[in-house]
Amino acid sequence: LREWLAKDPIDKGAAYLRQQDVSEAELAATRAEIAADIERAIDAAESAPDPRPEDTLRHVYAEERPLPNGTRA
C-alpha cells in the first residue's frame, strides 16, 4: 500500500507545482476550486432525470456493426 501511495498522481502533481514555486495558498485555492467543480458535477448528476430503461446499454456496444459471428451486441 505504501508503494502505491507514493505513486499518487495528486501528491506527485502538488510536489511538482511546489518545485515550480507555486505557493501553498495557490494550491489550496486550486483544490477548493476543484472540490467545488466536483460538487457541482455531483449535484447535476443527482438532479438529472433517470435514463430510460431502453437507453441503458446505448453507447456500450457498437450499434451499427454486427459482431464477427453476424449477431449484434
Short mmCIF file of N, CA and C in Angstrom, two decimals:
data_model
loop_
_atom_site.label_atom_id
_atom_site.label_comp_id
_atom_site.label_asym_id
_atom_site.label_seq_id
_atom_site.Cartn_x
_atom_site.Cartn_y
_atom_site.Cartn_z
N LEU A 1 0.83 -1.18 0.00
CA LEU A 1 0.00 0.00 0.00
C LEU A 1 0.88 1.26 0.00
N ARG A 2 1.93 1.22 0.79
CA ARG A 2 2.82 2.39 0.83
C ARG A 2 3.44 2.68 -0.53
N GLU A 3 3.78 1.63 -1.24
CA GLU A 3 4.37 1.80 -2.57
C GLU A 3 3.39 2.53 -3.50
N TRP A 4 2.12 2.12 -3.47
CA TRP A 4 1.13 2.76 -4.34
C TRP A 4 0.79 4.16 -3.86
N LEU A 5 0.75 4.39 -2.56
CA LEU A 5 0.50 5.73 -2.05
C LEU A 5 1.61 6.70 -2.49
N ALA A 6 2.83 6.20 -2.60
CA ALA A 6 3.94 7.04 -3.05
C ALA A 6 3.79 7.42 -4.52
N LYS A 7 2.97 6.67 -5.26
CA LYS A 7 2.76 6.96 -6.68
C LYS A 7 1.52 7.81 -6.93
N ASP A 8 0.87 8.29 -5.87
CA ASP A 8 -0.36 9.06 -6.00
C ASP A 8 -0.13 10.26 -6.93
N PRO A 9 -0.84 10.32 -8.06
CA PRO A 9 -0.61 11.41 -9.02
C PRO A 9 -0.99 12.78 -8.47
N ILE A 10 -1.93 12.84 -7.55
CA ILE A 10 -2.29 14.14 -6.99
C ILE A 10 -1.15 14.66 -6.12
N ASP A 11 -0.61 13.80 -5.27
CA ASP A 11 0.52 14.22 -4.43
C ASP A 11 1.74 14.54 -5.29
N LYS A 12 1.97 13.72 -6.31
CA LYS A 12 3.12 13.98 -7.19
C LYS A 12 2.94 15.30 -7.94
N GLY A 13 1.72 15.57 -8.39
CA GLY A 13 1.45 16.83 -9.07
C GLY A 13 1.65 18.03 -8.16
N ALA A 14 1.18 17.92 -6.93
CA ALA A 14 1.36 19.00 -5.97
C ALA A 14 2.85 19.22 -5.68
N ALA A 15 3.60 18.14 -5.55
CA ALA A 15 5.04 18.27 -5.31
C ALA A 15 5.72 18.97 -6.49
N TYR A 16 5.31 18.61 -7.70
CA TYR A 16 5.87 19.26 -8.89
C TYR A 16 5.56 20.75 -8.88
N LEU A 17 4.32 21.09 -8.57
CA LEU A 17 3.94 22.51 -8.56
C LEU A 17 4.72 23.28 -7.49
N ARG A 18 4.95 22.65 -6.34
CA ARG A 18 5.76 23.30 -5.30
C ARG A 18 7.18 23.56 -5.83
N GLN A 19 7.72 22.61 -6.58
CA GLN A 19 9.06 22.79 -7.16
C GLN A 19 9.07 23.94 -8.16
N GLN A 20 7.90 24.24 -8.75
CA GLN A 20 7.79 25.34 -9.71
C GLN A 20 7.41 26.64 -9.01
N ASP A 21 7.57 26.67 -7.70
CA ASP A 21 7.31 27.85 -6.86
C ASP A 21 5.85 28.27 -6.82
N VAL A 22 4.94 27.32 -6.95
CA VAL A 22 3.52 27.60 -6.74
C VAL A 22 3.32 27.60 -5.22
N SER A 23 2.67 28.62 -4.72
CA SER A 23 2.52 28.76 -3.27
C SER A 23 1.47 27.80 -2.72
N GLU A 24 1.56 27.56 -1.42
CA GLU A 24 0.57 26.72 -0.76
C GLU A 24 -0.81 27.34 -0.86
N ALA A 25 -0.88 28.66 -0.82
CA ALA A 25 -2.17 29.35 -0.95
C ALA A 25 -2.77 29.09 -2.33
N GLU A 26 -1.95 29.11 -3.37
CA GLU A 26 -2.44 28.82 -4.72
C GLU A 26 -2.89 27.37 -4.84
N LEU A 27 -2.15 26.45 -4.23
CA LEU A 27 -2.54 25.05 -4.25
C LEU A 27 -3.86 24.85 -3.51
N ALA A 28 -4.01 25.50 -2.37
CA ALA A 28 -5.25 25.38 -1.60
C ALA A 28 -6.43 25.96 -2.39
N ALA A 29 -6.21 27.08 -3.07
CA ALA A 29 -7.27 27.68 -3.87
C ALA A 29 -7.65 26.76 -5.03
N THR A 30 -6.68 26.13 -5.65
CA THR A 30 -6.93 25.21 -6.75
C THR A 30 -7.70 23.99 -6.24
N ARG A 31 -7.30 23.45 -5.08
CA ARG A 31 -8.01 22.32 -4.51
C ARG A 31 -9.47 22.68 -4.21
N ALA A 32 -9.69 23.88 -3.67
CA ALA A 32 -11.05 24.33 -3.37
C ALA A 32 -11.87 24.47 -4.64
N GLU A 33 -11.26 24.99 -5.69
CA GLU A 33 -11.96 25.15 -6.97
C GLU A 33 -12.33 23.78 -7.56
N ILE A 34 -11.40 22.85 -7.48
CA ILE A 34 -11.66 21.50 -7.99
C ILE A 34 -12.77 20.83 -7.17
N ALA A 35 -12.72 20.98 -5.85
CA ALA A 35 -13.75 20.40 -5.00
C ALA A 35 -15.12 20.98 -5.34
N ALA A 36 -15.17 22.28 -5.59
CA ALA A 36 -16.44 22.92 -5.97
C ALA A 36 -16.93 22.40 -7.31
N ASP A 37 -16.01 22.22 -8.27
CA ASP A 37 -16.39 21.65 -9.58
C ASP A 37 -16.97 20.25 -9.42
N ILE A 38 -16.34 19.46 -8.56
CA ILE A 38 -16.81 18.09 -8.33
C ILE A 38 -18.20 18.12 -7.70
N GLU A 39 -18.40 18.98 -6.71
CA GLU A 39 -19.71 19.07 -6.07
C GLU A 39 -20.79 19.50 -7.07
N ARG A 40 -20.47 20.45 -7.95
CA ARG A 40 -21.43 20.87 -8.97
C ARG A 40 -21.76 19.71 -9.91
N ALA A 41 -20.76 18.94 -10.28
CA ALA A 41 -20.99 17.79 -11.17
C ALA A 41 -21.86 16.74 -10.48
N ILE A 42 -21.60 16.50 -9.20
CA ILE A 42 -22.41 15.54 -8.45
C ILE A 42 -23.85 16.02 -8.37
N ASP A 43 -24.04 17.30 -8.04
CA ASP A 43 -25.39 17.86 -7.95
C ASP A 43 -26.11 17.74 -9.28
N ALA A 44 -25.41 18.04 -10.38
CA ALA A 44 -26.03 17.95 -11.70
C ALA A 44 -26.42 16.51 -12.02
N ALA A 45 -25.55 15.57 -11.69
CA ALA A 45 -25.84 14.16 -11.97
C ALA A 45 -27.01 13.67 -11.12
N GLU A 46 -27.03 14.07 -9.86
CA GLU A 46 -28.11 13.61 -8.99
C GLU A 46 -29.45 14.24 -9.34
N SER A 47 -29.43 15.44 -9.91
CA SER A 47 -30.70 16.09 -10.24
C SER A 47 -31.17 15.78 -11.67
N ALA A 48 -30.33 15.13 -12.45
CA ALA A 48 -30.70 14.76 -13.81
C ALA A 48 -31.75 13.65 -13.76
N PRO A 49 -32.63 13.62 -14.74
CA PRO A 49 -33.62 12.54 -14.75
C PRO A 49 -32.94 11.19 -14.99
N ASP A 50 -33.57 10.15 -14.46
CA ASP A 50 -33.04 8.81 -14.69
C ASP A 50 -33.12 8.48 -16.17
N PRO A 51 -32.15 7.71 -16.67
CA PRO A 51 -32.22 7.33 -18.09
C PRO A 51 -33.40 6.39 -18.33
N ARG A 52 -33.85 6.38 -19.56
CA ARG A 52 -34.91 5.45 -19.93
C ARG A 52 -34.32 4.04 -19.93
N PRO A 53 -35.07 3.06 -19.49
CA PRO A 53 -34.53 1.69 -19.46
C PRO A 53 -33.99 1.24 -20.82
N GLU A 54 -34.67 1.63 -21.90
CA GLU A 54 -34.20 1.19 -23.22
C GLU A 54 -32.88 1.84 -23.64
N ASP A 55 -32.45 2.86 -22.92
CA ASP A 55 -31.19 3.53 -23.25
C ASP A 55 -30.02 3.08 -22.39
N THR A 56 -30.23 2.17 -21.47
CA THR A 56 -29.17 1.82 -20.52
C THR A 56 -27.93 1.21 -21.17
N LEU A 57 -28.10 0.55 -22.30
CA LEU A 57 -26.94 -0.06 -22.95
C LEU A 57 -26.47 0.69 -24.19
N ARG A 58 -27.06 1.85 -24.43
CA ARG A 58 -26.61 2.66 -25.59
C ARG A 58 -25.17 3.10 -25.35
N HIS A 59 -24.41 3.08 -26.40
CA HIS A 59 -23.01 3.51 -26.39
C HIS A 59 -22.12 2.59 -25.57
N VAL A 60 -22.63 1.41 -25.23
CA VAL A 60 -21.81 0.41 -24.56
C VAL A 60 -21.25 -0.55 -25.60
N TYR A 61 -22.10 -0.93 -26.53
CA TYR A 61 -21.71 -1.82 -27.61
C TYR A 61 -21.88 -1.09 -28.94
N ALA A 62 -21.14 -1.52 -29.92
CA ALA A 62 -21.29 -0.96 -31.26
C ALA A 62 -22.69 -1.27 -31.76
N GLU A 63 -23.38 -0.23 -32.21
CA GLU A 63 -24.77 -0.43 -32.61
C GLU A 63 -24.91 -0.69 -34.11
N GLU A 64 -24.00 -0.20 -34.89
CA GLU A 64 -24.16 -0.28 -36.33
C GLU A 64 -23.40 -1.43 -36.97
N ARG A 65 -22.49 -2.03 -36.25
CA ARG A 65 -21.68 -3.09 -36.85
C ARG A 65 -21.99 -4.41 -36.15
N PRO A 66 -22.34 -5.43 -36.91
CA PRO A 66 -22.57 -6.73 -36.28
C PRO A 66 -21.25 -7.31 -35.78
N LEU A 67 -21.37 -8.21 -34.85
CA LEU A 67 -20.20 -8.91 -34.36
C LEU A 67 -19.71 -9.87 -35.43
N PRO A 68 -18.49 -10.38 -35.31
CA PRO A 68 -17.94 -11.26 -36.37
C PRO A 68 -18.83 -12.46 -36.67
N ASN A 69 -19.58 -12.96 -35.70
CA ASN A 69 -20.43 -14.12 -35.95
C ASN A 69 -21.79 -13.72 -36.55
N GLY A 70 -21.98 -12.44 -36.89
CA GLY A 70 -23.19 -11.99 -37.53
C GLY A 70 -24.26 -11.49 -36.57
N THR A 71 -24.06 -11.71 -35.29
CA THR A 71 -25.05 -11.24 -34.32
C THR A 71 -24.76 -9.79 -33.95
N ARG A 72 -25.66 -9.21 -33.23
CA ARG A 72 -25.45 -7.86 -32.72
C ARG A 72 -25.31 -7.94 -31.20
N ALA A 73 -24.58 -7.01 -30.66
CA ALA A 73 -24.36 -6.99 -29.20
C ALA A 73 -25.64 -6.68 -28.47
#
